[in-house]
Amino acid sequence: MKFLAPFLVSFALAAPLNAQQAADAVAPEGAGAGAVATSPQVAAAQEAKAQGRPNVARDWMISAANPLAVEAGAKVLRAGGTAADAMVAVQTVLGLVEPQSSGLGGGAFLVWYDAATGEVTTLDGRETAPLSATPRLFQGQDGEPLQFYDAVVGGRSVGTPGTPALMQAAHDRWGNRPWAGLFDDAIQLAEQGFAVSPRLSTMVAGDALRLTRFQPTRDYFMPDLQLLEVGQTLKNPAYAEILRVMAGQGAGAFYTGEIARDIVETVRNAPGNPGVLREIDLAIYSVRERAPTCIEYRAYEVCGMGPPSSGGLTVGQILGLLEPFDMAALGPDSAEAWRLIGDASRLAFADRGRYMADSDFVPVPVKGLLDKTYLAKRAELLKGDDALPEVTPGSPEFDHALNWADDASIEFPSTSHISIVDGMGNALSMTTTIENAFGSRLMTRGFLLNNELTDFSFRSHRKGRPIANRVEPGKRPRSSMAPTIVLKDGKPVMLVGSPGGSRIIGYVVKTLIAHLDWGMDVQQAIDLPNLTNRFGPFDVEPTSALAPALRNLGYEVATRPLISGVHAISIGETLQGGADPRREGVALGE
Ligand code: GLU
């Protein structure tokens, strides 16, 4: 057992970290490499991943962030369950074994391809702002934005969770296995204990100061003020109990009665930073079915999650801006290819910051942003040789008179992505989150509560103009999550998504271009070094050799860990699954 006290002292004495350094500190590169193999199939899948090969199968495939969760889903698929059934098993186990990233206390977006109808649809299980929230939720008395972690840690940042309702909605619609049985693995693992993974152990150590602020969180993640060791058995009876209740009564039990009361009390009584959530917020929560955002990209149709996520629109814009250029001929080693991707991304992020938010609350020019003529015109800006000196939002066709101001939202990575193809040919791409690592750090009944509300802009106005993504009661904070399904001739050919805050968009674009344009298999595409550009500086993974060339093109380059968590499946004559070597997931299929 490692003792916490000396660690806390050294952590506290170190110079205070800014928010980005803190995010890196809890996500060191390679922290997820050595998760424990749980079966011969998982061992083989891990071997393939280590060798940079995709896992190949015929009937079904599942790729997610932890072997125990993948196995739970695999059992469901083996028994003839659908991708929606398997997702419930995967999500409930992830909430136990990867609690820092997603769970019952969070939200998720799901993109679904239905084999029977050939249709793609999306379910929005995003958290909502409480009805008593105001646009000034994250501002001090002086109207200035709070410091990021002052807002995150505690009750203020907690939105109404959407994940339990999303699991139920997906199962009601597309499931074929009995609901209650889908909780079996998670309940058993929670009662009998599971082996703490390397990544969970590292993340707890990196976040010890924040996790110790609230007693239930401290008691679970640092029993007797000791850090969790890799391989240590951790039990979570409270989580098993709430799963039993939901297995028996449905997800509705989460949103009313005792469970809802406990959530609300935890949020409203958070020491030092109480929130405004009420039982009514849980009682009125609903999952929204929404049309996907789809864009044609060469021979493909790339479909993703529209507002309140910026993921589908921003990925779509980047692809639309790249379409006039021969990316295949340039290839992955060319700085010119990355100049195009980088500046296309900057142009798309400029539009994202101005126009994208929850379209139930503010008009969003969804069509205008993906319009081919608009994007082709804006792509003219990419025709030079060097990095664009300056990037501003464009003017997509927008029949609404309001003019938004650019926003000020901050996002730091946690989150998890699940890709599944079932034996019937249905496909599911779902990104699931509690936002920051360990969310708000508040825990009740064995699960962590999200801090999703800090995905809103802390500022509500700029120079008298409203910001589209400001806090409003009942509104869903803008996301970057980009669960994606790529179709060709109406059939799915690729599923992809990632955690990573607003870098998700770059991780997903890289994997798409690498597979669709550069012909890499999904594992090679995931393994390829990450290079992301959101607002100007190019973030480059240390394994890439392109930093000097990008500097020569005029970019400010930051070499830094870029911990994506891409889980992707390609669908052709075989199913090929890939899992990100930067985290501890696997792809398993038969
Ligand atoms: N909360 C972020 C979003 O919805 C995701 C955070 C992450 O990927 O870690 O966009």
XYZ file of C-alpha atoms and ligand atoms in Angstrom:
600
model
C 0.000 0.000 0.000
C 1.238 3.461 -0.817
C 0.587 6.008 1.874
C -0.996 9.192 0.824
C 0.396 11.658 3.346
C 3.900 12.174 1.879
C 2.399 12.310 -1.575
C -0.102 14.959 -0.556
C 2.654 17.040 0.966
C 4.789 16.911 -2.147
C 1.760 17.562 -4.341
C 0.729 20.541 -2.243
C 4.233 22.019 -2.068
C 4.744 21.880 -5.804
C 3.998 25.062 -7.733
C 0.261 25.208 -8.394
C -0.591 23.669 -11.746
C -2.610 25.523 -14.284
C -5.659 23.667 -15.536
C -3.975 22.252 -18.622
C -0.953 21.001 -16.688
C -3.272 19.382 -14.214
C -5.120 17.627 -17.025
C -1.826 16.311 -18.370
C -0.706 15.282 -14.903
C -3.660 12.967 -14.511
C -3.228 11.549 -17.974
C 0.439 10.644 -18.405
C 1.279 9.009 -21.684
C 1.066 5.259 -21.639
C -0.693 5.206 -18.275
C -3.175 2.759 -19.685
C -0.855 0.353 -21.413
C -0.894 -2.716 -19.162
C -4.445 -3.606 -18.218
C -4.886 -7.130 -16.917
C -6.020 -9.768 -19.432
C -9.199 -11.472 -18.265
C -9.635 -14.277 -20.836
C -7.698 -15.918 -23.695
C -9.745 -13.858 -26.175
C -8.840 -10.635 -24.419
C -5.195 -11.692 -24.221
C -5.204 -12.310 -27.991
C -6.903 -8.958 -28.611
C -4.309 -7.192 -26.472
C -1.542 -8.947 -28.360
C -2.974 -7.750 -31.687
C -3.215 -4.209 -30.353
C 0.380 -4.309 -29.065
C 1.544 -5.418 -32.511
C -0.447 -2.690 -34.242
C -2.901 -5.124 -35.884
C -6.697 -4.824 -35.831
C -8.704 -7.639 -34.321
C -10.577 -9.390 -37.148
C -13.973 -11.103 -36.886
C -17.026 -12.069 -38.942
C -20.185 -11.818 -36.820
C -19.833 -9.069 -34.256
C -17.224 -6.697 -32.853
C -16.961 -4.445 -29.861
C -14.292 -1.909 -28.974
C -14.294 -0.040 -25.661
C -12.015 1.312 -22.963
C -11.646 -1.611 -20.557
C -11.383 -5.402 -21.080
C -13.910 -6.198 -18.336
C -16.487 -3.945 -19.958
C -15.763 -5.348 -23.418
C -16.218 -8.894 -22.124
C -19.552 -8.022 -20.553
C -20.715 -6.691 -23.910
C -19.268 -9.690 -25.755
C -21.371 -12.083 -23.648
C -24.516 -10.230 -24.672
C -23.574 -10.274 -28.363
C -22.651 -13.962 -28.229
C -26.123 -14.672 -26.847
C -27.708 -12.926 -29.852
C -28.252 -9.536 -28.208
C -28.187 -6.299 -30.152
C -25.591 -3.557 -30.020
C -28.016 -1.601 -27.810
C -28.233 -4.494 -25.325
C -24.461 -4.871 -25.301
C -24.019 -1.138 -24.728
C -25.997 -1.346 -21.462
C -23.682 -4.111 -20.222
C -20.573 -2.202 -21.333
C -21.699 1.119 -19.850
C -22.615 -0.329 -16.466
C -19.221 -2.060 -16.184
C -17.337 1.033 -17.391
C -19.051 3.025 -14.635
C -17.400 0.643 -12.169
C -13.957 -0.043 -13.619
C -13.347 3.281 -15.389
C -15.341 5.516 -13.018
C -13.174 8.554 -13.776
C -14.574 8.743 -17.313
C -18.258 7.863 -17.522
C -21.147 6.382 -15.600
C -24.672 6.754 -14.260
C -23.923 10.291 -13.097
C -23.006 11.522 -16.585
C -24.324 11.941 -20.097
C -23.759 10.464 -23.554
C -24.516 10.710 -27.254
C -25.376 7.637 -29.308
C -25.367 7.274 -33.112
C -27.240 4.217 -34.372
C -27.382 2.487 -37.752
C -30.397 0.252 -38.021
C -29.786 -2.800 -40.204
C -33.504 -3.439 -40.703
C -34.381 0.043 -41.992
C -30.998 1.313 -43.197
C -31.582 4.486 -41.181
C -29.140 6.422 -39.038
C -30.446 8.230 -35.990
C -29.008 9.742 -32.834
C -30.030 9.789 -29.193
C -29.076 12.778 -27.077
C -28.559 11.806 -23.434
C -26.693 15.014 -22.605
C -26.996 16.515 -19.130
C -29.256 19.536 -18.683
C -28.728 22.709 -16.662
C -30.993 22.869 -13.605
C -34.084 25.021 -13.924
C -32.678 27.340 -11.259
C -29.410 27.927 -13.122
C -28.766 31.385 -14.576
C -26.300 32.627 -17.222
C -24.141 33.868 -14.323
C -23.699 30.399 -12.795
C -19.938 30.425 -13.360
C -19.289 34.089 -12.657
C -18.184 35.709 -9.422
C -19.877 38.701 -7.775
C -17.944 40.950 -10.151
C -19.330 39.183 -13.230
C -15.905 37.766 -14.083
C -15.601 34.025 -14.892
C -14.587 31.714 -12.036
C -11.319 29.787 -12.183
C -11.933 26.480 -13.976
C -11.435 24.083 -11.062
C -13.232 26.387 -8.614
C -16.243 25.847 -10.842
C -15.706 22.122 -11.495
C -15.183 20.689 -8.015
C -18.447 20.602 -6.068
C -22.146 20.897 -6.791
C -22.293 23.962 -9.044
C -21.085 22.102 -12.144
C -23.465 19.125 -11.859
C -26.051 18.784 -14.617
C -29.023 16.396 -14.584
C -27.542 13.021 -15.581
C -28.677 11.562 -18.896
C -26.877 8.221 -19.168
C -29.396 6.049 -17.256
C -32.278 7.380 -19.373
C -30.230 6.934 -22.540
C -29.531 3.263 -21.719
C -33.236 2.728 -21.190
C -34.251 4.585 -24.364
C -31.780 2.639 -26.523
C -32.877 -0.659 -25.013
C -36.597 0.127 -25.358
C -36.061 0.941 -28.987
C -33.494 -1.546 -30.205
C -32.905 -4.162 -27.499
C -33.928 -7.805 -27.728
C -32.516 -9.200 -24.448
C -34.319 -8.800 -21.122
C -33.229 -5.501 -19.534
C -32.511 -6.901 -16.059
C -29.966 -9.468 -17.284
C -27.813 -6.750 -18.845
C -26.727 -5.606 -15.379
C -25.449 -9.021 -14.233
C -21.750 -8.563 -14.922
C -21.568 -5.105 -13.413
C -23.440 -6.220 -10.296
C -21.212 -9.257 -9.852
C -18.004 -7.273 -10.355
C -19.181 -4.565 -7.970
C -20.038 -7.108 -5.278
C -17.108 -9.448 -5.660
C -14.572 -6.800 -6.569
C -12.512 -6.016 -9.647
C -8.795 -5.485 -10.140
C -7.864 -1.783 -10.197
C -6.373 -0.962 -13.606
C -3.086 0.905 -14.081
C -4.893 3.919 -15.474
C -7.380 4.170 -12.609
C -4.530 3.875 -10.101
C -2.520 6.635 -11.831
C -5.507 8.921 -12.186
C -6.419 8.599 -8.491
C -2.841 9.465 -7.534
C -2.831 12.471 -9.861
C -6.102 13.812 -8.501
C -5.647 12.974 -4.816
C -6.032 16.546 -3.573
C -9.400 17.032 -5.204
C -10.702 13.538 -4.450
C -10.074 14.012 -0.725
C -12.344 17.050 -0.536
C -15.538 15.053 -0.173
C -15.872 12.208 2.267
C -17.759 9.576 0.239
C -15.329 10.117 -2.655
C -12.328 9.926 -0.345
C -13.622 6.787 1.384
C -14.055 4.996 -1.922
C -11.009 6.081 -3.904
C -8.610 6.488 -0.995
C -9.705 4.172 1.785
C -7.677 4.947 4.936
C -6.059 7.748 2.932
C -4.114 5.269 0.842
C -3.824 5.355 -2.913
C -5.292 2.538 -4.987
C -2.663 0.095 -6.178
C -2.705 -1.615 -9.560
C -4.344 -5.026 -9.253
C -5.859 -4.281 -5.853
C -9.405 -5.644 -5.512
C -11.966 -2.883 -5.209
C -15.605 -3.537 -4.311
C -18.487 -1.133 -4.707
C -21.567 -2.540 -2.914
C -23.452 0.764 -3.170
C -23.110 0.660 -6.950
C -24.280 -2.965 -7.034
C -27.331 -1.913 -5.054
C -28.349 0.931 -7.355
C -27.843 -1.340 -10.372
C -30.149 -3.908 -8.793
C -32.793 -1.246 -8.312
C -32.482 -0.102 -11.931
C -32.398 -3.695 -13.208
C -35.663 -4.397 -11.375
C -37.528 -1.121 -11.840
C -36.004 0.428 -14.952
C -33.981 3.625 -15.279
C -37.012 5.612 -14.105
C -36.064 4.634 -10.556
C -32.969 6.785 -10.930
C -34.985 9.931 -11.647
C -37.497 9.886 -8.798
C -37.713 8.808 -5.176
C -34.753 8.020 -2.964
C -32.037 7.976 -5.606
C -33.033 11.369 -7.008
C -33.223 12.740 -3.448
C -29.711 11.513 -2.666
C -28.299 13.060 -5.834
C -29.955 16.403 -5.112
C -28.805 16.433 -1.483
C -25.243 15.639 -2.501
C -25.219 18.490 -5.006
C -26.940 21.073 -2.809
C -24.865 20.297 0.272
C -21.461 20.092 -1.424
C -19.095 21.739 1.056
C -17.708 25.018 -0.239
C -19.398 24.918 -3.649
C -23.069 23.902 -3.525
C -25.171 23.514 -6.655
C -28.754 24.309 -7.570
C -30.065 20.953 -8.846
C -33.575 20.026 -7.638
C -35.690 16.878 -7.816
C -37.857 18.476 -10.491
C -34.801 18.613 -12.776
C -34.442 14.839 -12.574
C -38.174 14.217 -12.828
C -38.481 16.121 -16.124
C -35.284 14.842 -17.761
C -35.771 13.325 -21.187
C -33.611 11.786 -23.884
C -34.000 13.471 -27.274
C -33.935 11.670 -30.574
C -32.356 13.919 -33.179
C -31.484 13.730 -36.859
C -27.793 13.028 -37.432
C -25.579 15.625 -39.118
C -24.284 14.006 -42.302
C -21.833 15.285 -44.879
C -20.689 13.669 -48.107
C -16.962 13.208 -48.110
C -15.628 11.718 -51.356
C -17.368 8.324 -51.774
C -18.636 8.359 -48.200
C -21.333 9.830 -46.046
C -20.027 10.776 -42.610
C -22.787 10.963 -39.999
C -22.402 12.293 -36.483
C -24.005 14.019 -33.545
C -25.541 17.415 -34.128
C -26.284 20.105 -31.533
C -25.947 20.238 -28.574
C -22.705 18.603 -29.657
C -20.355 20.531 -31.890
C -18.733 17.198 -32.769
C -20.657 16.236 -35.911
C -20.720 19.772 -37.327
C -17.039 20.518 -36.691
C -15.799 17.143 -37.980
C -18.133 17.619 -40.973
C -16.839 21.131 -41.657
C -13.203 20.003 -41.513
C -13.892 17.195 -43.989
C -15.846 19.553 -46.236
C -12.937 22.024 -46.223
C -10.466 19.232 -47.087
C -12.524 17.746 -49.894
C -11.020 19.932 -52.680
C -7.522 18.714 -51.778
C -5.942 15.404 -52.752
C -5.244 14.145 -49.245
C -4.563 10.610 -50.493
C -1.699 11.807 -52.699
C -0.155 13.881 -49.896
C -0.091 11.044 -47.343
C 0.462 11.015 -43.569
C 4.133 12.070 -43.598
C 3.559 15.295 -45.484
C 3.608 18.573 -43.562
C 1.378 19.995 -46.296
C -1.329 17.439 -45.434
C -1.174 18.541 -41.794
C -1.149 22.231 -42.743
C -4.431 21.609 -44.553
C -5.904 19.581 -41.678
C -4.634 22.099 -39.117
C -5.987 25.199 -40.824
C -9.248 23.504 -41.845
C -9.617 22.700 -38.175
C -8.891 26.304 -37.138
C -11.520 27.594 -39.565
C -14.058 25.081 -38.276
C -13.265 25.907 -34.639
C -13.821 29.603 -35.370
C -17.352 28.782 -36.565
C -17.826 26.407 -33.652
C -17.006 29.136 -31.120
C -19.477 31.549 -32.670
C -22.437 29.461 -33.807
C -22.663 26.085 -32.089
C -24.733 25.410 -28.977
C -27.938 23.669 -27.915
C -30.268 24.296 -30.861
C -33.320 23.806 -28.626
C -32.368 27.159 -27.061
C -30.519 29.170 -29.686
C -30.835 29.082 -33.459
C -27.872 27.199 -34.946
C -27.248 27.384 -38.715
C -26.825 23.606 -39.012
C -27.510 23.490 -42.752
C -25.497 26.613 -43.502
C -22.454 25.332 -41.620
C -22.319 22.130 -43.685
C -23.348 23.714 -46.965
C -20.967 22.622 -49.744
C -20.881 26.037 -51.439
C -20.095 27.770 -48.152
C -17.344 25.276 -47.338
C -15.860 25.352 -50.856
C -15.619 29.142 -50.630
C -14.032 29.002 -47.213
C -11.630 26.279 -48.430
C -10.156 28.904 -50.814
C -8.453 30.291 -47.710
C -6.390 27.095 -47.539
C -4.818 27.547 -50.958
C -1.662 29.344 -49.753
C 1.556 27.642 -48.661
C 1.868 28.686 -45.037
C -0.133 28.656 -41.838
C -3.004 31.163 -41.955
C -1.903 34.244 -40.036
C -5.366 34.836 -38.657
C -8.644 32.951 -38.586
C -12.112 34.393 -38.023
C -15.581 32.849 -38.157
C -17.285 32.734 -41.549
C -20.822 33.781 -42.476
C -22.814 30.636 -43.180
C -26.301 31.120 -44.494
C -28.278 32.023 -41.396
C -31.750 33.494 -41.496
C -31.697 34.531 -37.890
C -31.022 38.139 -37.081
C -29.055 37.558 -33.916
C -25.325 37.826 -34.073
C -23.503 35.788 -31.488
C -20.267 36.678 -29.757
C -17.376 34.181 -29.647
C -17.468 31.950 -26.645
C -15.244 31.122 -23.726
C -15.716 27.462 -22.860
C -12.924 25.298 -21.521
C -12.774 21.502 -21.721
C -10.298 19.026 -20.312
C -10.315 15.374 -21.130
C -11.789 12.315 -19.518
C -14.679 10.429 -21.203
C -14.962 7.090 -23.049
C -15.996 5.832 -26.471
C -17.827 2.588 -27.323
C -18.149 1.121 -30.860
C -20.254 -2.011 -31.455
C -21.445 -4.009 -34.465
C -23.894 -6.799 -33.611
C -24.728 -10.093 -35.347
C -27.707 -8.502 -37.138
C -25.544 -5.778 -38.667
C -26.734 -2.923 -36.441
C -24.004 -0.455 -35.522
C -23.613 1.775 -32.474
C -21.137 4.576 -31.902
C -21.491 6.194 -28.481
C -19.353 8.667 -26.573
C -20.062 8.795 -22.851
C -18.730 11.131 -20.201
C -18.789 12.678 -16.763
C -16.677 15.528 -18.319
C -13.499 16.123 -16.264
C -11.598 13.167 -14.780
C -13.782 12.108 -11.798
C -16.361 14.739 -12.818
C -17.416 17.062 -10.014
C -15.637 14.692 -7.560
C -18.987 14.313 -5.775
C -20.066 10.746 -5.225
C -23.347 9.262 -4.147
C -24.453 5.621 -4.058
C -21.218 4.395 -5.602
C -21.104 6.622 -8.678
C -19.577 10.003 -9.461
C -21.611 13.035 -10.511
C -20.648 14.894 -13.670
C -19.295 18.447 -13.994
C -20.802 18.786 -17.476
C -22.133 22.303 -16.874
C -18.582 23.658 -17.139
C -18.876 22.859 -20.868
C -21.014 26.009 -21.016
C -19.290 29.310 -21.647
C -18.429 30.880 -18.296
C -18.956 34.291 -19.869
C -22.533 34.983 -20.897
C -21.954 38.063 -23.037
C -19.136 39.844 -24.774
C -19.394 43.556 -25.592
C -23.138 43.408 -25.131
C -23.635 40.415 -27.441
C -24.883 37.125 -26.062
C -22.759 33.997 -26.347
C -24.675 31.097 -27.919
C -23.311 28.547 -25.440
C -24.149 30.532 -22.283
C -25.876 28.816 -19.347
C -29.681 28.805 -19.476
C -32.156 26.780 -17.405
C -32.842 23.352 -18.923
C -30.260 23.856 -21.685
C -27.639 21.263 -22.641
C -24.013 22.409 -22.610
C -22.219 22.339 -25.938
C -20.124 19.215 -26.351
C -17.238 18.197 -28.577
C -18.115 14.534 -28.457
C -18.120 13.151 -31.975
C -19.485 9.607 -32.150
C -19.436 8.925 -35.895
C -20.734 6.359 -38.373
C -19.365 6.422 -41.933
C -21.564 4.988 -44.678
C -20.832 3.985 -48.237
C -23.725 3.243 -50.587
C -26.006 3.431 -47.565
C -24.158 0.747 -45.556
C -21.931 1.434 -42.553
C -18.202 1.024 -43.237
C -16.638 2.592 -40.159
C -17.506 3.505 -36.559
C -15.283 5.876 -34.626
C -15.144 8.241 -31.649
C -12.849 9.325 -28.831
C -12.535 11.125 -25.520
C -10.297 14.194 -25.344
C -12.326 17.353 -24.670
C -12.330 19.622 -27.698
C -9.350 17.658 -29.083
C -11.860 14.836 -29.723
C -12.606 16.535 -33.028
C -8.965 16.333 -34.153
C -8.581 12.730 -32.980
C -11.655 11.656 -34.906
C -10.648 13.576 -38.052
C -7.165 12.019 -37.967
C -8.592 8.512 -37.714
C -11.089 9.171 -40.517
C -8.498 10.622 -42.923
C -5.974 7.901 -42.097
C -8.492 5.170 -42.845
C -10.534 6.708 -45.668
C -7.805 8.659 -47.530
C -4.574 7.008 -46.521
C -5.860 3.447 -46.630
C -4.656 2.468 -43.179
C -6.524 -0.225 -41.267
C -8.313 1.028 -38.161
C -5.537 0.042 -35.755
C -2.850 1.766 -37.841
C -5.107 4.792 -38.154
C -5.506 4.981 -34.379
C -1.790 4.384 -33.741
C -0.729 7.201 -36.071
C 0.635 10.109 -33.976
C -1.965 12.707 -33.016
C -1.625 16.270 -34.275
C -4.436 18.638 -33.322
C -5.071 22.274 -33.993
C -8.001 24.117 -32.473
C -7.144 27.776 -32.095
C -3.771 28.287 -33.812
C -0.984 26.466 -32.004
C -0.349 22.966 -33.374
C -0.332 20.309 -30.648
C 1.945 17.499 -31.751
C 2.468 14.145 -30.074
C 6.128 13.496 -29.214
C 6.148 10.409 -31.485
C 5.573 12.587 -34.578
C 8.544 13.824 -36.619
C 6.560 16.724 -38.085
C 7.116 19.438 -35.458
C 10.075 21.184 -37.194
C 8.327 21.197 -40.596
C 5.170 22.679 -39.070
C 7.259 25.359 -37.342
C 8.712 26.229 -40.739
C 5.195 26.727 -42.073
C 4.669 29.384 -39.417
C 2.871 27.490 -36.655
C 3.547 27.771 -32.989
C 4.095 24.079 -32.135
C 3.548 22.500 -28.717
C 4.937 18.987 -28.345
C 2.826 17.346 -25.648
C 1.046 14.113 -24.737
C -2.197 13.770 -26.661
C -4.093 10.959 -24.948
C -6.856 10.062 -27.336
C -8.991 7.013 -26.601
C -10.220 6.099 -30.058
C -12.266 2.922 -30.408
C -13.061 2.179 -34.023
C -14.428 -0.632 -36.177
C -14.260 -0.952 -39.941
C -16.919 -2.998 -41.676
C -16.089 -4.720 -44.960
C -15.723 -8.369 -45.861
C -14.608 -8.757 -42.268
C -15.094 -6.653 -39.174
C -11.842 -5.063 -38.015
C -11.624 -3.540 -34.552
C -9.004 -1.152 -33.240
C -8.373 0.181 -29.731
C -6.215 3.118 -28.726
C -2.761 2.121 -27.416
C -2.768 5.321 -25.342
C -5.441 3.814 -23.054
C -6.355 0.330 -21.854
C -9.225 -0.696 -24.127
C -9.464 -3.648 -26.504
C -11.458 -4.660 -29.554
C -13.025 -8.104 -29.323
C -15.021 -9.993 -31.932
C -16.076 -13.386 -33.217
N -17.293 17.125 -21.709
C -16.647 17.034 -22.970
C -17.655 17.133 -24.077
O -18.764 16.780 -23.908
C -15.890 15.769 -23.141
C -14.754 15.737 -22.216
C -13.720 14.747 -22.578
O -13.639 14.245 -23.660
O -12.961 14.473 -21.694
O -17.325 17.551 -25.123
